[in-house]
Amino acid sequence: MTAPYYKLVSSIRRAFPQPVSDREHDAYFVFSIMRALDQVDAMKSESPVLGEPRELDLEAARQTRIAKESLPLESVTEQLVDHLSGAIVWGHPRAQINVIPPPTIPGIIGSLLPSIYNPNLASEESSRLVALSEVEVSAMTADLVGYDPAVAQGVFTFGGTGTLLYAARIGLEKACPGSMKSGIREPAVIVASKCAHHACRTIAGWMGLGEDSFIEVPSSPANEVQTYLLESICRDALKSGQKIAMIVATMGTTDAFGLDDLARICDIRDRMVEEFSLDYVPHIHADAVIGWAWSVFNDYDFDQNPQGFQPRAVRSLAGTQRRISQLHLSDSIGIDFHKTGFTPYTSSLFLSKSGDDLALVARDSEAMPYLFKSGEYHPGKYTLETSRSGAGPMAALGNLLLLGRDGLQALLGHLVTMAESLAEHLEGHAATTVLNSENFGPVTLFRVYPSEIDTFTISKREMTDPTARGIVQKNNEYNRRIFAEIQAEALQGRGVILSLTDCYRKTDYGEPVVALKSYIMSPFSDEEYVAAVLESVCKARETVS
Ligand SMILES: *Cc1c(COP(=O)(O)O)cnc(C)c1O
């Protein structure tokens, strides 16, 4: 007599990949994945959305409970696949929404393999050669950005936010030694641009510094930090007895692709260390989660232009490279492969210029008696996380191998060419103005105006003239309606899905400026989809009065 539980275990065993090769079952495993992909494929159409866009029924979702009975794998797959219904296909050239990339096949395989064999990057004992992928990617990227790969050290973590947290915690330990152990006993601040990511504020809160310890420095119309203001803010902090835990240079802002002047920021820091005779060097972190990828142009010959980019694109790429080539001056860098490196989530690298900095946040080995018995690679001694997936570094490795410098140059060059073409079209049109024309990335922020408005002068007036407040508000509303119209059309498979930002910048007198945003991340982008943006805008203008 077999016990009922044992029968159940026998059937559940079929839902695991077999530990010993079993050709028949291996085929079943692969076939199960293929069936799932087939079902997803059946949801594809001309539209950039899988299946039909659906409203979320949160109430029904909250009523869900675990069942008594097991379900067959096939039924589970169907239910999982159903959750992709209505998903936006980021790789579709009609999807130009945000800095969300479509993952490549090697990127997907890089995440899939660790999903099956489940290495744990806490140490080499539990991850074996997968641990090498973290070291390899760190070395490759260190070299790319101009750090010395022999001294630099990298650790994959839970997003760009995690990279900022590592930097801030290390910076705080430099500024307030011993605070990791005994807590924060003196005031310390984090300084970054107004255009920096909101994660800077979040981590200040989570670290116990308090969100109020995050100081925002005003940014210029080119969306870069105003370095003279950064200097005076840092000086004031030091004069009032505060420590500087971290200065963040944003190298590619989220909305507009602004690039801070990192070299200038480093100069300011170095001068302050002397003047104030500081006994620590304030940590400078380059938040390059978006911009890092442009370092493949560090050795590009812009005069010869061997890839044959068009002049406008060359100007744009060189304009970015000018700032990105400074990355090596920072003390640490945040790099998101899941943004401009075309991997699945989550694949973020915190890269420290010197491995010694990571020792500042390491634990005593007595605290972890069950770990790290053999070998020499034990990132679990200093990582915030304990278990860490191999998916991030393996996916990143997959893409660095796949693309190489040339491939990444070609891909970014193409996206920027498309964005430049869009900007040119928008600038040429009487009803639209480009807001971030001084930025050189794949993102274009623009505003649409009703016919009676003179778009040659309106942008400047809106930004600077306090008597234009009412006009700004009215035009904000107009842009929201244009966006709603474009969005509705796009979800029907016509036109392009864009996004809307509630506050591209504030005007000089404090009014938020709404903008439409096209973020081109699809390798399948082409001129016809650039034209489609213009068509969508024109069509929406006819409907919206
Ligand atoms: C996206 C972004 C972040 C946050 O990164 P996540 O990977 O989403 O956690 C931080 N800084 C900048 C500049 C970003 O664009």
PDB file of C-alpha atoms and ligand atoms in Angstrom, residues 99 158-162 164 197 199 250 252-254 287 289-290 336 338-339 348, ligand 1:
ATOM      1  CA  VAL A  99      13.914  53.458 -20.183  1.00  0.00           C
ATOM      2  CA  PHE A 158      18.693  44.881  -6.288  1.00  0.00           C
ATOM      3  CA  GLY A 159      18.504  47.720  -8.785  1.00  0.00           C
ATOM      4  CA  GLY A 160      19.939  51.160  -9.318  1.00  0.00           C
ATOM      5  CA  THR A 161      18.451  52.041  -5.957  1.00  0.00           C
ATOM      6  CA  GLY A 162      20.653  49.350  -4.401  1.00  0.00           C
ATOM      7  CA  LEU A 164      22.990  54.187  -4.501  1.00  0.00           C
ATOM      8  CA  HIS A 197      16.626  60.050  -9.116  1.00  0.00           C
ATOM      9  CA  ALA A 199      15.955  56.973  -4.915  1.00  0.00           C
ATOM     10  CA  THR A 250      23.831  61.910 -12.161  1.00  0.00           C
ATOM     11  CA  GLY A 252      22.086  60.388 -17.541  1.00  0.00           C
ATOM     12  CA  THR A 253      18.986  61.665 -15.717  1.00  0.00           C
ATOM     13  CA  THR A 254      15.885  59.497 -15.830  1.00  0.00           C
ATOM     14  CA  ASP A 287      24.740  57.422 -10.847  1.00  0.00           C
ATOM     15  CA  VAL A 289      22.672  53.550 -14.383  1.00  0.00           C
ATOM     16  CA  ILE A 290      21.514  54.935 -17.732  1.00  0.00           C
ATOM     17  CA  ASP A 336      21.932  49.114 -14.766  1.00  0.00           C
ATOM     18  CA  HIS A 338      18.435  46.246 -17.168  1.00  0.00           C
ATOM     19  CA  LYS A 339      18.241  49.757 -18.575  1.00  0.00           C
ATOM     20  CA  SER A 348      22.409  46.214 -11.487  1.00  0.00           C
TER      21      SER A 348
HETATM   22  C1  LIG B   1      16.210  54.145 -12.866  1.00  0.00           C
HETATM   23  C2  LIG B   1      17.120  54.993 -12.111  1.00  0.00           C
HETATM   24  C3  LIG B   1      17.482  54.701 -10.786  1.00  0.00           C
HETATM   25  C4  LIG B   1      16.828  53.580 -10.029  1.00  0.00           C
HETATM   26  O1  LIG B   1      17.204  52.372 -10.595  1.00  0.00           O
HETATM   27  P1  LIG B   1      16.349  51.047 -10.425  1.00  0.00           P
HETATM   28  O2  LIG B   1      17.121  50.050 -11.196  1.00  0.00           O
HETATM   29  O3  LIG B   1      15.006  51.340 -11.022  1.00  0.00           O
HETATM   30  O4  LIG B   1      16.266  50.757  -8.959  1.00  0.00           O
HETATM   31  C5  LIG B   1      18.434  55.471 -10.179  1.00  0.00           C
HETATM   32  N1  LIG B   1      18.996  56.513 -10.823  1.00  0.00           N
HETATM   33  C6  LIG B   1      18.658  56.857 -12.082  1.00  0.00           C
HETATM   34  C7  LIG B   1      19.331  58.018 -12.740  1.00  0.00           C
HETATM   35  C8  LIG B   1      17.699  56.114 -12.770  1.00  0.00           C
HETATM   36  O5  LIG B   1      17.342  56.453 -14.012  1.00  0.00           O
END
